[in-house]
Coordinates of C-alpha atoms in Angstrom, one line a residue:
M1 CA 123.0 86.7 17.4
S2 CA 124.4 83.2 17.6
A3 CA 122.5 80.3 17.7
H4 CA 122.3 80.1 21.1
G5 CA 120.5 83.4 21.2
T6 CA 123.6 85.4 22.8
I7 CA 124.6 88.7 21.8
S8 CA 127.9 88.7 19.7
P9 CA 130.6 90.9 21.1
A10 CA 130.8 92.7 18.0
T11 CA 127.0 93.5 17.9
S12 CA 127.5 94.5 21.6
R13 CA 129.2 97.3 21.1
R14 CA 127.2 98.8 18.8
H15 CA 124.4 98.7 21.2
V16 CA 123.0 99.9 24.5
R17 CA 122.0 97.0 26.9
V18 CA 119.6 97.7 28.8
L19 CA 117.1 95.8 31.1
V20 CA 113.5 96.5 31.3
V21 CA 111.7 96.2 35.2
D22 CA 108.3 97.3 35.7
D23 CA 105.5 95.3 37.8
N24 CA 103.0 96.1 35.0
E25 CA 103.7 93.8 31.5
A26 CA 101.9 95.8 29.4
F27 CA 103.7 98.7 30.3
R28 CA 106.7 96.7 29.8
D29 CA 105.9 95.5 26.5
S30 CA 105.4 99.6 25.4
L31 CA 108.9 100.1 26.9
V32 CA 110.8 97.5 24.9
S33 CA 109.1 98.3 22.2
L34 CA 110.2 102.1 22.5
L35 CA 113.7 100.7 23.4
D36 CA 114.4 98.8 20.3
T37 CA 116.2 101.0 18.2
D38 CA 119.8 101.4 16.4
E39 CA 121.8 102.4 18.9
L40 CA 119.4 100.6 22.1
Q41 CA 118.9 96.6 22.7
V42 CA 116.8 95.0 25.5
V43 CA 118.8 92.1 27.2
G44 CA 116.0 91.4 29.5
Q45 CA 112.8 92.6 31.4
A46 CA 112.2 91.9 35.1
G47 CA 108.4 92.1 37.0
S48 CA 110.2 92.9 41.1
G49 CA 113.3 94.2 42.0
V50 CA 114.3 90.1 43.6
E51 CA 113.9 89.4 39.9
A52 CA 116.0 92.5 38.2
L53 CA 119.1 91.6 40.5
E54 CA 119.2 87.6 39.3
L55 CA 118.9 89.1 35.5
V56 CA 121.3 91.8 36.3
A57 CA 124.0 89.6 36.8
R58 CA 123.1 87.2 33.8
T59 CA 122.4 89.9 31.6
A60 CA 124.8 92.7 32.0
P61 CA 123.0 95.9 31.0
D62 CA 124.3 98.9 31.0
V63 CA 120.8 100.4 31.6
V64 CA 118.4 99.8 34.0
L65 CA 115.2 101.0 33.7
M66 CA 113.6 100.6 37.3
D67 CA 110.5 100.8 38.7
V68 CA 109.6 102.7 42.0
R69 CA 107.0 101.0 42.9
M70 CA 106.7 97.3 43.0
P71 CA 105.5 95.0 45.8
A72 CA 108.4 92.5 47.5
M73 CA 111.3 94.5 46.9
D74 CA 110.7 98.3 45.5
G75 CA 113.0 100.0 42.9
I76 CA 114.7 102.0 45.8
E77 CA 115.7 98.6 47.8
A78 CA 116.9 97.0 44.6
T79 CA 118.4 100.3 43.4
R80 CA 120.4 100.2 46.5
R81 CA 121.3 96.8 45.9
L82 CA 122.3 97.0 42.3
K83 CA 124.6 99.7 43.2
E84 CA 126.7 97.6 46.1
L85 CA 126.8 94.4 43.2
Q86 CA 127.2 97.1 40.0
P87 CA 127.9 100.4 40.7
S88 CA 129.0 101.6 37.0
V89 CA 125.5 100.1 35.5
G90 CA 123.6 103.5 35.5
V91 CA 119.7 103.1 36.7
V92 CA 116.8 105.2 35.3
A93 CA 113.7 105.5 38.0
L94 CA 110.1 105.6 36.5
T95 CA 107.4 106.3 38.2
G96 CA 103.6 106.7 37.4
F97 CA 103.2 110.0 39.8
E98 CA 105.4 112.6 41.0
D99 CA 106.9 111.5 44.6
Q100 CA 109.4 114.1 46.3
W101 CA 109.8 111.5 48.6
A102 CA 110.6 108.9 45.9
V103 CA 112.9 111.3 44.2
R104 CA 115.5 111.5 46.9
D105 CA 115.4 108.0 47.9
M106 CA 116.1 107.3 44.3
L107 CA 118.7 109.4 44.1
V108 CA 120.2 109.0 47.1
A109 CA 119.9 105.0 46.0
G110 CA 122.1 105.4 43.0
A111 CA 119.5 106.1 40.6
S112 CA 121.1 108.9 37.5
G113 CA 117.5 109.7 36.1
Y114 CA 114.4 109.9 37.2
V115 CA 111.0 110.2 34.3
L116 CA 107.0 109.9 35.1
K117 CA 105.5 106.6 32.8
D118 CA 103.6 109.4 31.3
S119 CA 106.6 111.0 30.2
D120 CA 107.1 111.6 25.5
G121 CA 108.9 108.3 24.5
D122 CA 111.7 110.8 23.4
E123 CA 112.6 112.3 26.8
I124 CA 112.5 108.3 28.1
L125 CA 114.8 107.5 25.5
H126 CA 117.3 111.0 26.3
A127 CA 117.6 109.3 29.7
V128 CA 118.7 106.0 29.0
R129 CA 121.2 107.4 26.6
Q130 CA 122.1 109.9 29.4
A131 CA 122.4 107.7 32.2
A132 CA 124.7 104.9 29.5
S133 CA 126.6 107.8 28.9
G134 CA 127.6 108.7 33.0
G135 CA 125.0 111.5 32.7
G136 CA 121.7 112.1 34.1
V137 CA 118.2 113.1 33.7
I138 CA 115.2 114.5 35.4
S139 CA 111.9 114.6 33.8
P140 CA 110.6 118.4 33.8
E141 CA 107.6 118.0 35.6
I142 CA 109.1 116.6 38.7
T143 CA 112.6 118.8 38.8
P144 CA 111.4 121.5 40.8
T145 CA 109.9 119.5 43.4
V146 CA 113.6 118.4 43.0
I147 CA 115.2 121.0 44.1
E148 CA 112.6 122.5 46.6
E149 CA 114.2 118.5 48.4
L150 CA 117.6 119.4 47.6
T151 CA 118.0 122.8 49.0
E152 CA 115.9 121.7 52.3
A153 CA 118.3 119.0 52.6
L154 CA 121.0 121.1 51.7
E155 CA 119.8 123.8 54.4
R156 CA 119.5 120.6 56.7
A157 CA 123.4 119.2 56.7
R158 CA 124.1 123.3 56.6
V159 CA 122.6 123.4 59.6
R160 CA 124.2 120.2 60.8
T161 CA 127.5 122.0 59.8
R162 CA 126.9 124.6 62.2
Q163 CA 126.3 122.9 65.1
L164 CA 129.3 120.4 65.1
E165 CA 131.2 123.6 64.4
V166 CA 129.4 125.0 67.9
A167 CA 130.7 121.4 69.2
Q168 CA 133.8 121.4 68.2
E169 CA 134.6 124.8 69.8
A170 CA 132.6 123.9 72.8
L171 CA 135.2 121.1 73.1
L172 CA 138.4 123.2 71.9
E173 CA 137.3 125.5 74.8
R174 CA 137.0 122.9 77.2
A175 CA 140.2 121.6 76.6
A176 CA 141.3 125.1 77.2
R177 CA 140.4 124.9 80.5
R178 CA 140.9 122.0 81.4
H179 CA 145.4 123.5 79.9
E180 CA 144.9 125.8 82.1
L181 CA 144.4 124.1 85.5
I182 CA 146.7 121.9 84.7
S183 CA 149.7 124.4 83.8
R184 CA 148.5 126.1 87.4
L185 CA 148.6 123.0 89.2
G186 CA 152.2 123.1 89.8
H187 CA 151.9 126.9 91.4
E188 CA 148.4 125.9 93.2
L189 CA 150.4 122.8 95.0
R190 CA 153.7 124.9 95.9
T191 CA 152.6 126.2 98.5
P192 CA 151.0 123.6 100.7
V193 CA 154.5 121.3 99.9
T194 CA 156.7 123.4 100.6
V195 CA 154.4 124.1 103.8
I196 CA 155.0 120.4 104.4
L197 CA 158.7 120.7 103.5
G198 CA 159.8 123.1 106.3
M199 CA 157.6 121.3 109.0
A200 CA 159.6 118.0 108.2
Q201 CA 162.9 119.5 107.5
T202 CA 162.5 121.5 111.2
L203 CA 161.8 118.1 112.3
S204 CA 165.1 116.4 111.2
K205 CA 167.5 118.6 112.1
G206 CA 166.1 118.2 115.6
S207 CA 166.0 122.3 116.1
A208 CA 162.6 122.9 117.0
P209 CA 161.7 122.9 121.0
E210 CA 160.6 118.8 122.4
A211 CA 157.6 120.7 123.6
E212 CA 156.7 122.0 119.8
R213 CA 158.0 118.7 118.2
D214 CA 154.0 116.6 118.8
Q215 CA 152.0 119.9 117.5
I216 CA 154.5 120.2 114.3
L217 CA 154.2 116.4 113.7
D218 CA 150.1 116.8 114.2
T219 CA 150.0 119.6 112.0
L220 CA 152.5 118.2 109.3
V221 CA 149.6 115.6 109.2
S222 CA 147.2 117.6 108.8
R223 CA 148.3 119.3 106.2
A224 CA 149.3 116.3 103.9
Q225 CA 145.7 114.8 104.5
A226 CA 144.5 118.2 103.2
L227 CA 146.7 118.3 100.2
T228 CA 145.6 114.6 99.5
R229 CA 141.9 116.1 99.6
L230 CA 143.0 118.9 97.2
V231 CA 144.9 116.5 94.6
H232 CA 141.9 114.3 95.0
R233 CA 140.0 117.7 93.7
F234 CA 142.3 117.9 90.9
E235 CA 141.8 114.7 89.7
A236 CA 137.9 114.9 89.8
A237 CA 138.7 119.0 88.3
V238 CA 140.5 117.3 85.3
E239 CA 138.1 114.4 84.2
A240 CA 135.0 116.8 84.7
G241 CA 135.1 117.0 80.9
L242 CA 134.4 113.5 80.2
T243 CA 130.7 114.0 80.9
E244 CA 127.2 111.6 80.4
W245 CA 123.3 111.8 81.3
A246 CA 122.7 111.7 84.8
D247 CA 120.5 112.8 87.7
V248 CA 121.4 116.0 89.7
N249 CA 119.2 114.3 92.6
E250 CA 121.3 110.9 93.0
V251 CA 124.6 112.7 93.1
A252 CA 122.5 114.9 95.9
D253 CA 122.2 112.1 97.8
E254 CA 125.6 110.4 97.8
V255 CA 126.8 113.5 99.2
A256 CA 124.0 113.5 101.8
T257 CA 124.7 110.5 103.2
S258 CA 128.3 111.3 104.5
S259 CA 126.3 113.5 107.9
P260 CA 123.0 113.4 109.2
R261 CA 123.1 117.6 109.5
I262 CA 122.4 117.5 105.5
E263 CA 119.1 117.7 104.2
V264 CA 117.9 117.0 100.5
Q265 CA 115.1 119.1 99.2
R266 CA 114.0 118.3 95.3
S267 CA 111.0 119.5 92.9
P268 CA 108.9 116.1 92.2
G269 CA 110.4 113.9 89.4
P270 CA 114.3 114.0 88.1
A271 CA 116.6 116.3 87.9
M272 CA 118.6 115.0 84.8
A273 CA 122.0 116.7 83.2
T274 CA 125.1 116.4 81.5
L275 CA 127.6 115.7 84.3
N276 CA 130.7 113.7 85.2
R277 CA 129.6 112.1 88.3
T278 CA 132.8 112.2 90.6
A279 CA 133.7 116.2 89.4
A280 CA 130.0 116.7 90.4
R281 CA 130.0 114.9 93.9
R282 CA 132.9 116.5 94.9
I283 CA 131.7 120.0 94.0
L284 CA 128.8 119.3 96.3
E285 CA 131.0 117.8 98.7
E286 CA 133.1 121.0 98.6
L287 CA 130.7 123.4 99.2
V288 CA 128.7 121.2 102.0
E289 CA 132.1 120.7 103.9
N290 CA 132.1 124.8 104.0
A291 CA 128.7 124.7 104.7
V292 CA 128.8 123.1 107.7
A293 CA 132.2 124.3 108.6
F294 CA 131.0 127.7 109.0
S295 CA 127.2 126.7 110.4
S296 CA 127.3 126.4 113.5
P297 CA 127.3 123.0 115.3
E298 CA 123.4 122.1 115.4
A299 CA 122.4 123.3 112.6
T300 CA 121.6 121.9 109.2
V301 CA 122.8 122.2 105.5
V302 CA 119.9 121.9 103.0
I303 CA 121.0 121.0 99.2
R304 CA 118.1 122.4 97.5
I305 CA 117.7 121.2 93.8
T306 CA 115.1 122.9 91.2
V307 CA 114.8 122.8 87.2
A308 CA 114.3 126.1 85.7
N309 CA 114.0 125.6 82.1
G310 CA 115.1 122.3 81.7
A311 CA 118.6 122.9 83.7
P312 CA 119.0 121.7 87.1
E313 CA 119.8 124.3 89.3
V314 CA 121.9 123.1 93.2
R315 CA 122.1 125.4 96.1
V316 CA 123.6 124.7 98.8
V317 CA 121.8 126.9 101.8
D318 CA 124.2 127.2 104.9
R319 CA 123.4 128.7 108.4
G320 CA 127.1 130.6 109.3
S321 CA 127.4 134.5 109.9
G322 CA 128.0 134.7 106.1
V323 CA 130.4 136.6 104.3
D324 CA 131.7 139.6 104.5
P325 CA 130.8 142.0 101.6
A326 CA 134.5 142.6 101.0
D327 CA 136.1 139.5 100.5
I328 CA 132.6 137.8 98.3
A329 CA 135.0 139.1 95.8
R330 CA 138.0 137.4 96.3
I331 CA 136.7 133.6 97.8
F332 CA 136.9 132.0 94.2
D333 CA 140.5 133.0 93.7
P334 CA 143.0 130.6 94.3
L335 CA 144.7 130.5 97.5
E336 CA 142.1 132.6 99.0
Q337 CA 139.7 132.1 102.3
G338 CA 137.4 134.0 103.6
E339 CA 138.9 134.0 107.2
E340 CA 142.7 135.9 107.5
L341 CA 145.6 133.9 108.4
N342 CA 145.9 135.1 111.8
T343 CA 142.2 134.4 113.1
R344 CA 141.8 131.2 110.9
T345 CA 139.4 128.7 112.8
H346 CA 138.6 126.6 109.7
Q347 CA 141.9 124.3 107.7
G348 CA 142.7 124.4 104.5
V349 CA 144.5 125.6 101.3
G350 CA 141.7 128.1 99.4
L351 CA 141.4 126.0 96.4
G352 CA 138.3 124.4 97.4
L353 CA 136.0 127.2 95.7
T354 CA 138.2 127.6 93.0
L355 CA 138.2 124.4 92.0
A356 CA 134.4 123.6 92.3
R357 CA 133.6 126.1 89.9
T358 CA 136.5 124.9 87.0
S359 CA 135.1 121.5 87.5
A360 CA 131.6 123.7 86.8
R361 CA 133.0 125.4 84.6
A362 CA 134.1 122.6 82.2
M363 CA 130.6 120.7 82.7
D364 CA 129.1 124.1 80.9
G365 CA 128.0 124.9 84.8
D366 CA 128.8 127.1 86.8
V367 CA 129.1 128.0 90.9
M368 CA 128.8 131.5 92.6
L369 CA 127.6 133.0 95.9
E370 CA 124.1 133.4 94.8
S371 CA 123.3 135.3 98.4
S372 CA 124.4 136.4 102.0
R373 CA 123.5 137.6 105.0
P374 CA 124.5 136.9 108.7
E375 CA 121.7 134.0 109.2
G376 CA 123.5 132.3 106.7
S377 CA 124.8 131.9 102.3
V378 CA 123.7 130.3 99.3
F379 CA 125.7 128.7 96.9
L380 CA 124.5 128.5 93.5

């Protein structure tokens, strides 16, 4: 030691430098006596976590014996901050009783060892030596507790990992659905575009009789408008995977403002679901438009919202003549309608129900025909 009380480099290399931290002065003194060996050297003492952090910067210890329970700043927080500042410093946690939460928190904070204060002196010395060499020791009295805690933590991690795997699988499935939808987009749009193009060419060539030109123009405008609506539906279906937590009642209220013939019936309280509001509204608009179109002019269309097992169920009830049983299997197929082409009274390209179902499935839901009778149908 030099005249100024500092440790010479040669002496420092021969000793493991130890800082003792405990708010009980008598216990600190006993630890200092225990650590007074040929291979260990106590370079400082601290009575609190704050004081320990100050001394670490000045004394550069190899190992810190850290009391867990201290006022102001406990050993867990002091260890966390110490390891952020000096990652190479070993920390051996000291506690007067078995505490599985303290064990876990100290190990997470960066402690490499954990011993009880009433442990045998050789055990404490061994823990300090192990910490100095990069190893770790946990007292046999608390090892079963630590193993149990770590086992539970690993099990929680395993469950969480599986949850993430399931979420990833769901994302991949949604991506596949959207890819399928986009792949079909060109095919499904080709029919209405071909009809519009054919009409436009007929008009441009002047081959249509004068008496039919106005009718062709009206049909052309109608088909173009239908195509625009179709594109909007595709956009909503493609974006259906971008979801938020929302109240289905609010979406139904927005749709109901479009016609005085629409009535919303709901159960008390919100009907919350993970959905894309734009897509959800388009789905409901499609079902309501169908219901209005196929019901008598004076009939009311009902949007009925209930919550079953925490999940909202939305039913659209019309007062039409029902769906022919022979048509039920195909009404959700692309370019299909319940009416035959030569007797059709309701215009459209037959993609509304297809897109509604595709959008709903992209949000982990579905659209189906729940019931159909001569006095009306219910879509769920």
